[in-house]
Coordinates of C-alpha atoms and ligand atoms in Angstrom, one line a residue:
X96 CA 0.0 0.0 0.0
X97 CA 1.0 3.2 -0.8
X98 CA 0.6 6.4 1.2
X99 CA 0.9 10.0 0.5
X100 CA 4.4 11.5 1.3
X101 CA 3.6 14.9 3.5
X102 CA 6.2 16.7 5.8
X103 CA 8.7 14.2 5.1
X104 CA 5.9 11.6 6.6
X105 CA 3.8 9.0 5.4
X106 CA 0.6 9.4 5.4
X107 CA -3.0 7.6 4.6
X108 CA -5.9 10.0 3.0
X109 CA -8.5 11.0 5.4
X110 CA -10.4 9.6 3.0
X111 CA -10.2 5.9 3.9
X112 CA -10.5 5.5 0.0
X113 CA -7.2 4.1 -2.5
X114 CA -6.9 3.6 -6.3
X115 CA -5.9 0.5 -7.8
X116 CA -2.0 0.0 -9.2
X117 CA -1.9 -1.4 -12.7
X118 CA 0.9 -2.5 -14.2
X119 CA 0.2 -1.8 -18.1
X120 CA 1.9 -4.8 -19.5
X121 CA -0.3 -7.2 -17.9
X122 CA -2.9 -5.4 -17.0
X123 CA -2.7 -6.8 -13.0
X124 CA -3.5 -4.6 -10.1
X125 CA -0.4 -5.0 -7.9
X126 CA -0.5 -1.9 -5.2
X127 CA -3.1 0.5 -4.1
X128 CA -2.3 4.4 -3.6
X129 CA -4.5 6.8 -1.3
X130 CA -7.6 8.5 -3.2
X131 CA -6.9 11.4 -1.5
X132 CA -9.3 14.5 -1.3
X133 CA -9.2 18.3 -0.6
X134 CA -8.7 17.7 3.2
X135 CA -5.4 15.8 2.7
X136 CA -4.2 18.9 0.3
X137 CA -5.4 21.2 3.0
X138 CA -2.8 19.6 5.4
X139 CA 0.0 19.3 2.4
X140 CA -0.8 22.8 1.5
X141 CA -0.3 24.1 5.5
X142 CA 2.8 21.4 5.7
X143 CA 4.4 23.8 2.8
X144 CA 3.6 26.9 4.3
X145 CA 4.7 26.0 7.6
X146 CA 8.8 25.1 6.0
X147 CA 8.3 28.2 3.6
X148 CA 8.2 30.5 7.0
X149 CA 10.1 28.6 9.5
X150 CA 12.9 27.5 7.2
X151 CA 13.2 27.6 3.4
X152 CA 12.9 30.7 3.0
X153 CA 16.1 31.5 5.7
X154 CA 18.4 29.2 3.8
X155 CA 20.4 30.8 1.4
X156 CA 20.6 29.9 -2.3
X157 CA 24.1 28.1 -1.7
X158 CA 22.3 25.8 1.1
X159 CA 19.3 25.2 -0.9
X160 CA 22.1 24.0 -4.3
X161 CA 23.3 21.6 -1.6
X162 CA 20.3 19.9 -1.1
X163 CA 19.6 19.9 -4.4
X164 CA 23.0 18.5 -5.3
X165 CA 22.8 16.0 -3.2
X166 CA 19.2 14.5 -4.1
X167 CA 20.6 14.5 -7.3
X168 CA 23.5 12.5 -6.4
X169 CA 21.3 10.0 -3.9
X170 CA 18.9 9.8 -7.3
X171 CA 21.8 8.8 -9.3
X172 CA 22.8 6.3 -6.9
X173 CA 19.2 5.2 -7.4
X174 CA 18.8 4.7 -10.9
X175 CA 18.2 1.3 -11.4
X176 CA 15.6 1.0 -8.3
X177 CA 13.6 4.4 -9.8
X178 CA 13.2 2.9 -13.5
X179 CA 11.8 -0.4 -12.2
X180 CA 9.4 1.0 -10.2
X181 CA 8.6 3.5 -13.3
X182 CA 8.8 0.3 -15.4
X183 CA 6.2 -1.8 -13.4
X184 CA 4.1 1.2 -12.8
X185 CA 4.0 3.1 -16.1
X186 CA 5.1 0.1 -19.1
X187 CA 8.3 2.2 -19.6
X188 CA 10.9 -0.2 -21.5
X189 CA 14.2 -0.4 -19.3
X190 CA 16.0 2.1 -21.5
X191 CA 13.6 4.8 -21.2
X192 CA 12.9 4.4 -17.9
X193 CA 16.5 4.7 -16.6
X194 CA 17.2 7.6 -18.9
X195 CA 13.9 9.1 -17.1
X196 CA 15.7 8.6 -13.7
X197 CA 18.9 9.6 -14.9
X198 CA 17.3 12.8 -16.5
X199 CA 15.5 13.5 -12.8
X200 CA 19.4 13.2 -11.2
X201 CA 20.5 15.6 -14.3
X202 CA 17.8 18.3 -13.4
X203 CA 18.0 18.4 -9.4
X204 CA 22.2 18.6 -11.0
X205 CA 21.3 21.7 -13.0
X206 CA 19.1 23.6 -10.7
X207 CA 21.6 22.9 -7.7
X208 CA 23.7 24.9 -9.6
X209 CA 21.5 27.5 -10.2
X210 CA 20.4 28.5 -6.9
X211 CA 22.7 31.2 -6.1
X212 CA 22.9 32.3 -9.4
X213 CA 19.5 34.3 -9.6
X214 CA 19.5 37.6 -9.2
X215 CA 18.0 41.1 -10.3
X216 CA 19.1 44.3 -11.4
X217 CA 20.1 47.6 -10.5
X218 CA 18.1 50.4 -12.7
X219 CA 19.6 53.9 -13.8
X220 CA 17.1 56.2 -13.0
X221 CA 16.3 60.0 -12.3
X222 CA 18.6 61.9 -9.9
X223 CA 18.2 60.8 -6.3
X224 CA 17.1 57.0 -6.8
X225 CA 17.9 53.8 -6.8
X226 CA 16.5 51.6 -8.1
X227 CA 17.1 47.9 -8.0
X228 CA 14.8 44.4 -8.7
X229 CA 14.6 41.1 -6.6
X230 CA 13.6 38.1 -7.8
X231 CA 11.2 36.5 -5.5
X232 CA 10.1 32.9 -5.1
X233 CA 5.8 32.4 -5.3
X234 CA 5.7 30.7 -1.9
X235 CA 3.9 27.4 -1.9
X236 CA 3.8 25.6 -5.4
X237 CA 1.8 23.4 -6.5
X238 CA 2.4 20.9 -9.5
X239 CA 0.2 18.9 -11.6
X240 CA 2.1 16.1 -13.2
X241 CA 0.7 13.8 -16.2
X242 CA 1.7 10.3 -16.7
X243 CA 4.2 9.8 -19.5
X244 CA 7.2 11.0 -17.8
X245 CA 6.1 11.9 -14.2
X246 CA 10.3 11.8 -13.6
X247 CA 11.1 14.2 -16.1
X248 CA 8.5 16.4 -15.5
X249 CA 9.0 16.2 -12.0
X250 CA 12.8 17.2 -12.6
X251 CA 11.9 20.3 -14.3
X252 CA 9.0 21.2 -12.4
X253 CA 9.8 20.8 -8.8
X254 CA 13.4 21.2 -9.4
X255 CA 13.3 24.7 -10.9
X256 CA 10.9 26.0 -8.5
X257 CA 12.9 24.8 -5.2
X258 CA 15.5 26.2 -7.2
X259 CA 13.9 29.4 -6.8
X260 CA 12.7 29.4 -3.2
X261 CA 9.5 27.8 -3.2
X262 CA 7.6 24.8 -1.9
X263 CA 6.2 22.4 -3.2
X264 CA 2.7 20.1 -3.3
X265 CA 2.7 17.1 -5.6
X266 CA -0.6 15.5 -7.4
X267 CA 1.1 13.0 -10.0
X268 CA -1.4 11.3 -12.3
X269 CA -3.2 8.8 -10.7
X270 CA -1.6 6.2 -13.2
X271 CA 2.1 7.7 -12.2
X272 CA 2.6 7.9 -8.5
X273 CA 4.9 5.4 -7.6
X274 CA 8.3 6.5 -8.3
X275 CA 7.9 10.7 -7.2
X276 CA 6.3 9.2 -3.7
X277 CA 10.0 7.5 -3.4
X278 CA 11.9 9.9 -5.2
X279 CA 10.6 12.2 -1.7
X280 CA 11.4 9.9 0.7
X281 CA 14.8 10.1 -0.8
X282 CA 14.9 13.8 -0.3
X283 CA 14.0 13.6 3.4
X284 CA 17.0 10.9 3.8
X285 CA 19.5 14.0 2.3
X286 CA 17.9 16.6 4.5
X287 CA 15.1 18.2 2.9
X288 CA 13.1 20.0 5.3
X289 CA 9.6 18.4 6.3
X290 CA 7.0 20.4 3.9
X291 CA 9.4 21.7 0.9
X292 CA 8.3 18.5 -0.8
X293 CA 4.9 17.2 -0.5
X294 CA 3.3 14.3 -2.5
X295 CA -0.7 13.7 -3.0
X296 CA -2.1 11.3 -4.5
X297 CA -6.0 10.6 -6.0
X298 CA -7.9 11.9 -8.9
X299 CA -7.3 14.9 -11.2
X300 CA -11.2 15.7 -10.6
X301 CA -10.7 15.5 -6.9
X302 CA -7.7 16.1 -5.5
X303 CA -6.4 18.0 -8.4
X304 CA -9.2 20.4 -8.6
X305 CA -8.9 21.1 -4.8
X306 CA -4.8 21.8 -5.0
X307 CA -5.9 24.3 -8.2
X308 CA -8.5 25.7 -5.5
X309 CA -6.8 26.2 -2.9
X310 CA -6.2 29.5 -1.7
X311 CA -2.5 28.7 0.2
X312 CA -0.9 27.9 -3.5
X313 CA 0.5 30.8 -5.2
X314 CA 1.4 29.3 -8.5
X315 CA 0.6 26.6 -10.3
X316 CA 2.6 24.7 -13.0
X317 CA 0.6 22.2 -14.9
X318 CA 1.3 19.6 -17.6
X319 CA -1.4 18.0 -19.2
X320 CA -3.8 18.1 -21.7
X321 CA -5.1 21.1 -23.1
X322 CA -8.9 20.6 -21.8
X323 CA -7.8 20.2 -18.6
X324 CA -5.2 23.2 -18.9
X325 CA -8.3 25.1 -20.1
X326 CA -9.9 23.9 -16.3
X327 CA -6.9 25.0 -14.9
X328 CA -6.6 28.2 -15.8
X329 CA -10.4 29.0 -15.1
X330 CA -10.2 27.6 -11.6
X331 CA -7.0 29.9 -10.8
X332 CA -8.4 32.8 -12.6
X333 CA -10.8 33.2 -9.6
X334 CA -8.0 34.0 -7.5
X335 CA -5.9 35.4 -9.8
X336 CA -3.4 32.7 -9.4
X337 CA -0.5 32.4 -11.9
X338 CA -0.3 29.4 -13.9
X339 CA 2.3 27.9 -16.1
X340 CA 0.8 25.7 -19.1
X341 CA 2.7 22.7 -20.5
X342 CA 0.1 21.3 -23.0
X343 CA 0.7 18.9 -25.8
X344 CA 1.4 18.9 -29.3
X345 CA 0.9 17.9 -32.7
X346 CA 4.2 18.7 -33.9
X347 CA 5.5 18.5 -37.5
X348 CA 8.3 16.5 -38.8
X349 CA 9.0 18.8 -42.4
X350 CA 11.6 17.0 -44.7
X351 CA 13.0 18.5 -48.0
X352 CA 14.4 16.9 -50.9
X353 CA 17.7 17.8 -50.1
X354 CA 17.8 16.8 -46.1
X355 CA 20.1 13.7 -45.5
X356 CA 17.7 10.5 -45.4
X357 CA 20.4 8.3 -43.5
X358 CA 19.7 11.0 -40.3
X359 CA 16.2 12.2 -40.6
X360 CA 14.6 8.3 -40.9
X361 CA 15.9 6.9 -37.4
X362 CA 15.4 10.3 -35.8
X363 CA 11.5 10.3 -37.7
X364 CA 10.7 6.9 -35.8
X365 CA 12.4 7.7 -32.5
X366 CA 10.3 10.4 -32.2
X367 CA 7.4 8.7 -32.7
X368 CA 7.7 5.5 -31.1
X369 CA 9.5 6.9 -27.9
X370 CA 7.4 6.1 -24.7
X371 CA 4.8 4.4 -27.2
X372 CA 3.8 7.8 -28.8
X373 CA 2.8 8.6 -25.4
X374 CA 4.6 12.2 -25.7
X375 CA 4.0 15.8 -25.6
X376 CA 6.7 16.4 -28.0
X377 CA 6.1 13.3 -30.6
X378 CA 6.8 14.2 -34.1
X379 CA 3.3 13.0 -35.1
X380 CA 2.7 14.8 -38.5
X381 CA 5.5 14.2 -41.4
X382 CA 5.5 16.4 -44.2
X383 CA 7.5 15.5 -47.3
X384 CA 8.3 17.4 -50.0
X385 CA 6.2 15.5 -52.6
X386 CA 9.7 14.4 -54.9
X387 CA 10.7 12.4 -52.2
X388 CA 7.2 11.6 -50.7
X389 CA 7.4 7.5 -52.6
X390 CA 10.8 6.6 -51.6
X391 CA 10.6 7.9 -47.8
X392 CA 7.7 6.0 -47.2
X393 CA 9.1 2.6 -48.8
X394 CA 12.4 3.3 -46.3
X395 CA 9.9 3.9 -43.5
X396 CA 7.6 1.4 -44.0
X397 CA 10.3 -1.0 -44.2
X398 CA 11.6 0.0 -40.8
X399 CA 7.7 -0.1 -38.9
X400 CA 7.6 -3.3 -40.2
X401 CA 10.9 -4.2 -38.0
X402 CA 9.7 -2.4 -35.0
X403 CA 8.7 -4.5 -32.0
X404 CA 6.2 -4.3 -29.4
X405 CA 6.0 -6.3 -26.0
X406 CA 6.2 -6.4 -22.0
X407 CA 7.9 -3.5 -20.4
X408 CA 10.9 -6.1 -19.3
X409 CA 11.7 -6.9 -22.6
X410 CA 13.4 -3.5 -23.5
X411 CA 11.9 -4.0 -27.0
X412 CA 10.9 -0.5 -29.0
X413 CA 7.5 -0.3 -27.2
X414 CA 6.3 -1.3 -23.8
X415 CA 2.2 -1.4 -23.9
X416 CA 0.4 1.9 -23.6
X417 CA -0.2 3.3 -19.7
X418 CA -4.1 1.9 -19.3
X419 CA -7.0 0.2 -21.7
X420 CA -8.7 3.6 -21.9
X421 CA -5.6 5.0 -24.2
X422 CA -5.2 1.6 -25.9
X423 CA -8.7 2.4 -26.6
X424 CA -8.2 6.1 -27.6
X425 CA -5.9 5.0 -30.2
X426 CA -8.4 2.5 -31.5
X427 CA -11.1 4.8 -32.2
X428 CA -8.2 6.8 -34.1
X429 CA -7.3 4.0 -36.1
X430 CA -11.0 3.1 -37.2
X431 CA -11.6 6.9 -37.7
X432 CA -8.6 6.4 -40.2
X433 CA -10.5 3.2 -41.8
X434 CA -13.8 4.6 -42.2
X435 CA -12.0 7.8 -44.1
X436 CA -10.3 5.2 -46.6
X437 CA -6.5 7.1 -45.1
X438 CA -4.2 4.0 -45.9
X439 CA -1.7 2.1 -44.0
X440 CA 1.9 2.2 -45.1
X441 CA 3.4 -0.6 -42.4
X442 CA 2.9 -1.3 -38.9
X443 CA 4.8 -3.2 -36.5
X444 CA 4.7 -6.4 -34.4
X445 CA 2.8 -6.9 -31.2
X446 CA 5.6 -10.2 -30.1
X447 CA 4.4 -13.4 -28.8
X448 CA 5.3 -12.9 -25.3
X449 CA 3.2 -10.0 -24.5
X450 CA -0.1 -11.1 -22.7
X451 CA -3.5 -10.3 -24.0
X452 CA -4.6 -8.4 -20.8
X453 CA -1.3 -6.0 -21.4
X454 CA -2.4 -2.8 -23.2
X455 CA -0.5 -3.2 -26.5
X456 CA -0.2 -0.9 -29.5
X457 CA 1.8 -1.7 -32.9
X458 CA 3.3 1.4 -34.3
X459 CA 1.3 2.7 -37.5
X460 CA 2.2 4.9 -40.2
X461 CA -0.3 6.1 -42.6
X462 CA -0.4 7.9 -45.6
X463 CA -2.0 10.6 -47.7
X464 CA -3.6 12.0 -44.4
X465 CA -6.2 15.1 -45.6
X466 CA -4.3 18.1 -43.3
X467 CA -8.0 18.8 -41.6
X468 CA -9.1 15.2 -40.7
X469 CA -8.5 14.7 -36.7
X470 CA -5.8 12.3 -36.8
X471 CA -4.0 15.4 -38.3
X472 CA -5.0 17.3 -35.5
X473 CA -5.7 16.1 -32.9
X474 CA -3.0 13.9 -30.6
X475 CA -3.7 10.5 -30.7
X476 CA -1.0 10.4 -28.1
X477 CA -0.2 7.0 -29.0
X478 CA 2.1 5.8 -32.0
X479 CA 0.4 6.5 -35.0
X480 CA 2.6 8.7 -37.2
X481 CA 0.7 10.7 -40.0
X482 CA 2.0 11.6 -43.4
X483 CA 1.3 14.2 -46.3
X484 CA 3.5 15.5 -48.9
X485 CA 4.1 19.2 -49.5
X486 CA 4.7 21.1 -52.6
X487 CA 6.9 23.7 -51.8
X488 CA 8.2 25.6 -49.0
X489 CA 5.3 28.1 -48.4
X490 CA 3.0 24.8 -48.3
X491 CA 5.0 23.5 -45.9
X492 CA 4.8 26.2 -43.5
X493 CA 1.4 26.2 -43.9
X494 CA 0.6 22.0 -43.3
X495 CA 3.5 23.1 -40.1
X496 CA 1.3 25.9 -38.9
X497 CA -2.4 24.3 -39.5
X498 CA -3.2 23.1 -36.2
X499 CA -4.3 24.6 -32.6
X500 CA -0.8 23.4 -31.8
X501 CA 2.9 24.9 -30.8
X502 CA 5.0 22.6 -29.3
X503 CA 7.9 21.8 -31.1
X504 CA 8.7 21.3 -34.8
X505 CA 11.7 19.6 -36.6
X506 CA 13.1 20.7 -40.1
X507 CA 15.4 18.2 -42.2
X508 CA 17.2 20.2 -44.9
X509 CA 20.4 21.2 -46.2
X510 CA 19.8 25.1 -47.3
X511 CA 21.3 26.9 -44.7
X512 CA 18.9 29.8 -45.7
X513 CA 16.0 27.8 -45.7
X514 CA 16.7 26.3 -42.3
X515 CA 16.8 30.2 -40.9
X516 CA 13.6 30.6 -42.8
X517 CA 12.0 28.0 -42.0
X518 CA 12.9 28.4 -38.0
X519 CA 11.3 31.9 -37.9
X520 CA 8.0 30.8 -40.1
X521 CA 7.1 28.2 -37.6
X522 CA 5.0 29.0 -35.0
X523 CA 6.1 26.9 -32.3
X524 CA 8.1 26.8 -29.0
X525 CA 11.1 25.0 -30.7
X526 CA 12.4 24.1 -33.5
X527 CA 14.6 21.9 -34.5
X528 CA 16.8 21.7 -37.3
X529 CA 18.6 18.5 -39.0
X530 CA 17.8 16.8 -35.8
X531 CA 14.7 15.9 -33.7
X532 CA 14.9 16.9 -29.8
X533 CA 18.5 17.6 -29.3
X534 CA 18.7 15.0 -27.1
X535 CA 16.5 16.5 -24.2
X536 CA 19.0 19.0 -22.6
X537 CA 17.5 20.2 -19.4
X538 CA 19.2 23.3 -20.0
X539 CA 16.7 24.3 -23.1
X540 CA 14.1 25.9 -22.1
X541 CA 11.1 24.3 -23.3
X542 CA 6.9 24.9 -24.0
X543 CA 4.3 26.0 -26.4
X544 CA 2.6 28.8 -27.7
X545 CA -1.4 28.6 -29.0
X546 CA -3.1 25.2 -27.7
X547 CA 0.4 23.9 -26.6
X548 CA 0.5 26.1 -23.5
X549 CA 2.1 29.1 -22.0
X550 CA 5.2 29.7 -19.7
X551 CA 8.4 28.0 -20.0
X552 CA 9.7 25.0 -18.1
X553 CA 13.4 23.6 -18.3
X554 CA 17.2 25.7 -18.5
X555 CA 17.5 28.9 -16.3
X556 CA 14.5 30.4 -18.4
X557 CA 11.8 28.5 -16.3
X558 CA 13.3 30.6 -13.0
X559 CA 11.5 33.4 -14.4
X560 CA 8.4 32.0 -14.2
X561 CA 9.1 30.3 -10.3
X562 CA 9.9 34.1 -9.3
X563 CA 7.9 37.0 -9.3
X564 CA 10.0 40.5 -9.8
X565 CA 9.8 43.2 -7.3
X566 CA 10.8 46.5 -8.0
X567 CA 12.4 48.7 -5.4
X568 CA 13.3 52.6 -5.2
X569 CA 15.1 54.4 -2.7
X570 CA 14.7 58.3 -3.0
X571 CA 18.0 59.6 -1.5
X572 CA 18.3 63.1 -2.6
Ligands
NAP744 P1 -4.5 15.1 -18.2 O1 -5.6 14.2 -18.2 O2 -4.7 16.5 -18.5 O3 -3.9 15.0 -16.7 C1 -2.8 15.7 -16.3 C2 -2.8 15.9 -14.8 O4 -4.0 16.7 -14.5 C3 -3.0 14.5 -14.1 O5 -2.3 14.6 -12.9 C4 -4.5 14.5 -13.8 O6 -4.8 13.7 -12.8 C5 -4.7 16.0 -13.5 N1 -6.1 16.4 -13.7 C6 -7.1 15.8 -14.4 N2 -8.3 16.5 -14.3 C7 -8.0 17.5 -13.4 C8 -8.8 18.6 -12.9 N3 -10.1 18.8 -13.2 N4 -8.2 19.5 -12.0 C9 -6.9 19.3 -11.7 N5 -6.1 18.3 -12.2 C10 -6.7 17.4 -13.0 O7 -3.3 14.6 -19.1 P2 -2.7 13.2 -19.2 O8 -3.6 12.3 -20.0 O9 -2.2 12.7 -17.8 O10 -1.3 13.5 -20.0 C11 -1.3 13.6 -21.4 C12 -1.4 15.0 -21.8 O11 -0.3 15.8 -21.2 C13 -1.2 15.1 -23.3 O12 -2.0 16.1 -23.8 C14 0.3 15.6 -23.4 O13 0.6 16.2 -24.6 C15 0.4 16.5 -22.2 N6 1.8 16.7 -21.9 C16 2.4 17.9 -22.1 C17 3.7 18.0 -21.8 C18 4.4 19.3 -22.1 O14 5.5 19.6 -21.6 N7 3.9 20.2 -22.9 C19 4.5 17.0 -21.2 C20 3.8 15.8 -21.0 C21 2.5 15.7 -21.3 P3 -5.3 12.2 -13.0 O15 -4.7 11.6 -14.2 O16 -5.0 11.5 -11.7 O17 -6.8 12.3 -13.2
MG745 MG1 0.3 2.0 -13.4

C-alpha cells in the first residue's frame, strides 16, 4: 500500500479511500495508492507553508544548491531502483525508464547549480534614486504532473521551482505515482526539510481540482492536456493565481528533398515510437516534400515493419500503452482512419510474449492523411505517425502551422537559408533543425505557444516563471 508522502511523513488520505496499481503490461492490479481528497491537500498545503516561513525561505541559495545536489546525487545512486518501479508502474521499457531517472538526477544537478545564481538588477534612474529588482520565489507551489514522464516532468518542475525558493505540493497522475512518492522519501533521507516536498495522490477531478483551488498555492505549473489546462486556468483565474501551461502537441516533422535520409529516418521513428507515442513532444505529423514523398515511405515502411512491441521487461521498442482507456483512444483513431479510406503504409509487431490483458499498440504509419481530418490534428497520443507530402516551402509552413498546436517542430534540410527561414516561419516553442529533440537538454528551455500552452519550463529560463519580480526605489536626494 502506498501512502501519501507529506512533511517528510507517510501518510493515509482521510479519506479511507485508495486507487488500484496497474501494471500496463499485464494489465494486474499489484498496489493501491491513497484517493486522496481536498482535506489531505489542506494539510500538504499548511505542511508547505509552515517550511516556507520557518525555514526555506532562511536558507540561502548556496544551502538550498546543496540539497539539491545531493538529491541529485542520492537519485543517481538510485537509478536502477527508480526505473523499475517506473517500469512496473508506467510500461516504460528499461532504457527509457532509466534515462527518465537519470534525467531527474540531471535536473535536481542543474538547478543545484542554479540556486545562487539568480538575481535582479540595478536600474539607472532619475537623480536621487535607486532603483534595483529582486527576484522572489511564489511561496507554496503546487504541480500537476501527467503520466508519461512523471520523472522528467518532475525534474523540471519541482526542481526549478525549489531552485527558486519555493515549496512544493505534488498531485502526480493517478496512473504515475509510484516512483515521485519515493523519489521524496529520498529527499527527506539527504535533509530536505519536512514540507518543501509534498506528494498527494487521487484523482485529477478531486484532489487535483482542490490543489488548483486552494487558496494557500500561489502558483501553479501544470502539464497535461489542453482541456484540462483550459480547467486550470479557469479555476485559478478566480483568484488570480499564476499558472504555467505545458500542454501537448501535434508537432510537425518537415523533410526537403535535399535533407540527408540516413539521419532524418531513425530520428523520424524515435520520435514517434519513444514512450509508445505517449509524448508531448512526438513528431506526429511528417510532411515531405512531394519528390521524395514514394521513396521515404518505402524506407519507413520497411523500418515499422521491424519495429517491436512487448512487455515492459523486454526493452523492446514499445512497452504497452499506460491503461485500456488509451489503448482504446488510439483504437477509435485508427478506425476513424479506416472509415476515411486514409491507408496504412506498415505497422509493426505486437511479439508473442506479451499477454492479451497488457495494453498493446503496434506502431502505425499512414499515408496521404487530408491536413484537416482529426488524426491530423488532434494527438492521438499513441504511435500512430501521419503523413502528407508538400509542394513547396510556403506549403509546408502552412501544413507546419495548420493546427491549434505549438509545441515543437523539426526541419530536415540542407539550405542553410531555408533552415533560418523556415525556423522563424514556424510558430512553435522549438524548433529543430537537422535533428529531432537535441537529445532533451534540461538546459533548453522548453513549451508551447497557442493550444500547446504558455510559460516556459526547463534551462534557467523556467526561473523566471518560479519568481515573481519586485521593483524597489530608494529616493535619497
Ligand atoms: P490530463 O488528463 O490533462 O492529466 C494531467 C494531470 O492533471 C494529471 O495529474 C491528472 O490527474 C490531472 N487532472 C485531471 N483533471 C483535473 C482537474 N479537473 N483538475 C486538476 N487536475 C486534473 O493529461 P494526461 O492524460 O495525464 O497526459 C497527457 C497530456 O499531457 C497530453 O495532452 C500531453 O501532450 C500532455 N503533456 C504535455 C507536456 C508538455 O510539456 N507540454 C508534457 C507531458 C504531457 P489524473 O490523471 O490522476 O486524473
Ligand atoms: Mg500503473
Amino acid at each position: 500500500m502506498q501512502l501519501n508522502y507529506i512533511a517528510n511523513a507517510s501518510q493515509p488520505s482521510s479519506s479511507g479511500l485508495t486507487i488500484a496499481v496497474v501494471d500496463p503490461s499485464d494489465g494486474q492490479t499489484y498496489d493501491q495508492i491513497q484517493r486522496s481528497n481536498a482535506a489531505d491537500i489542506d494539510v500538504a498545503v499548511g505542511a508547505a507553508r509552515q517550511c516556507l516561513e520557518a525555514v526555506w525561505r532562511k536558507l540561502g541559495g548556496a544551502e538550498r544548491g546543496r540539497l539539491l545536489m545531493r538529491l541529485s546525487l542520492k537519485i543517481s545512486e538510485r537509478v536502477d531502483e527508480l526505473a523499475a518501479i517506473e517500469q512496473r508502474d508506467c510500461g516504460k521499457p528499461t532504457k527509457q525508464a532509466r534515462a527518465d531517472a537519470v534525467a531527474l538526477a540531471r535536473y535536481f544537478e542543474f538547478y543545484a547549480g542554479a540556486c545562487d545564481k539568480l538575481h535582479g538588477e540595478t536600474i539607472p534612474y532619475l537623480d536621487g534614486y535607486s532603483v534595483l529588482t529582486w527576484r522572489e520565489p511564489h511561496g507554496v507551489t503546487g504541480h500537476i504532473i501527467p503520466w508519461n514522464y512523471p520523472m522528467q516532468i518532475f525534474g523540471r518542475s519541482v526542481g526549478g521551482a525549489l531552485a527558486a525558493g519555493n515549496v512544493c505540493v505534488i498531485k502526480p497522475a493517478e496512473d504515475a505515482c509510484l516512483s515521485l512518492i519515493r523519489v521524496a522519501q529520498l529527499a527527506a533521507e539527504v535533509g530536505f526539510p519536512a514540507g518543501a516536498i509534498n506528494i498527494v495522490t487521487g484523482y485529477g477531478h478531486e484532489v487535483g481540482d482542490a490543489l488548483a483551488r486552494h487558496p494557500g498555492i500561489d502558483h501553479i505549473s501544470f502539464t497535461g492536456s489542453p482541456p484540462v489546462g483550459t480547467l486550470i486556468q479557469q479555476v485559478a483565474a478566480v483568484r488570480h493565481c499564476p499558472v504555467t501551461l505545458e500542454l501537448g502537441g501535434k508537432s510537425p516533422q518537415v523533410v526537403f528533398a535535399d535533407a540527408d535520409l540516413d539521419a532524418a529516418i531513425p530520428a523520424i521513428i524515435s520520435a514517434i515510437v519513444q514512450n509508445a507515442g505517449q509524448t508531448c513532444s512526438a513528431g506526429s505529423r511528417l510532411l515531405v516534400d512531394q519528390a521524395i514523398y514514394e521513396p521515404l515511405l518505402e524506407r519507413l515502411g520497411e523500418a515499422f515493419e521491424k519495429l517491436r512491441v512487448g512487455p515492459a521487461a523486454m526493452d523492446l521498442d514499445l512497452g504497452p500503452l499506460i491503461r485500456q482507456s488509451q489503448q482504446q483512444r488510439v483504437w477509435d483513431f485508427l478506425s476513424d482512419a479506416q472509415v476515411a479510406n486514409i491507408r496504412m503504409v506498415a505497422h509493426g509487431k505486437v511479439v508473442d510474449e506479451a499477454p492479451e490483458s497488457g495494453f498493446y499498440q503496434a506502431p502505425t504509419l499512414l499515408r496521404d492523411v487530408p491536413p484537416m481530418h482529426r488524426l491530423a490534428q488532434e494527438e492521438v497520443f499513441g504511435p500512430v505517425l501521419c503523413a502528407m507530402s508538400f509542394r513547396d516551402e510556403d506549403h509546408a509552413v502552412e501544413l507546419a502551422n495548420a493546427t491549434h498546436f505549438g509545441l515543437v517542430a523539426g526541419v530536415w534540410t540542407a539550405d542553410g537559408a531555408r533552415q533560418f527561414r523556415m525556423a522563424r516561419r514556424i510558430r512553435s516553442g522549438q524548433v529543430f533543425i537537422n535533428n529531432y529533440g537535441a537529445g532533451g537538454g534540461v538546459e533548453l528551455p522548453f513549451g508551447g505557444v497557442k493550444s500547446s500552452g504558455y510559460g516556459r519550463e526547463k534551462g534557467l529560463e523556467a526561473l523566471h516563471g518560479f519568481t515573481t519580480l519586485k521593483t524597489v526605489a530608494f529616493k535619497h536626494g
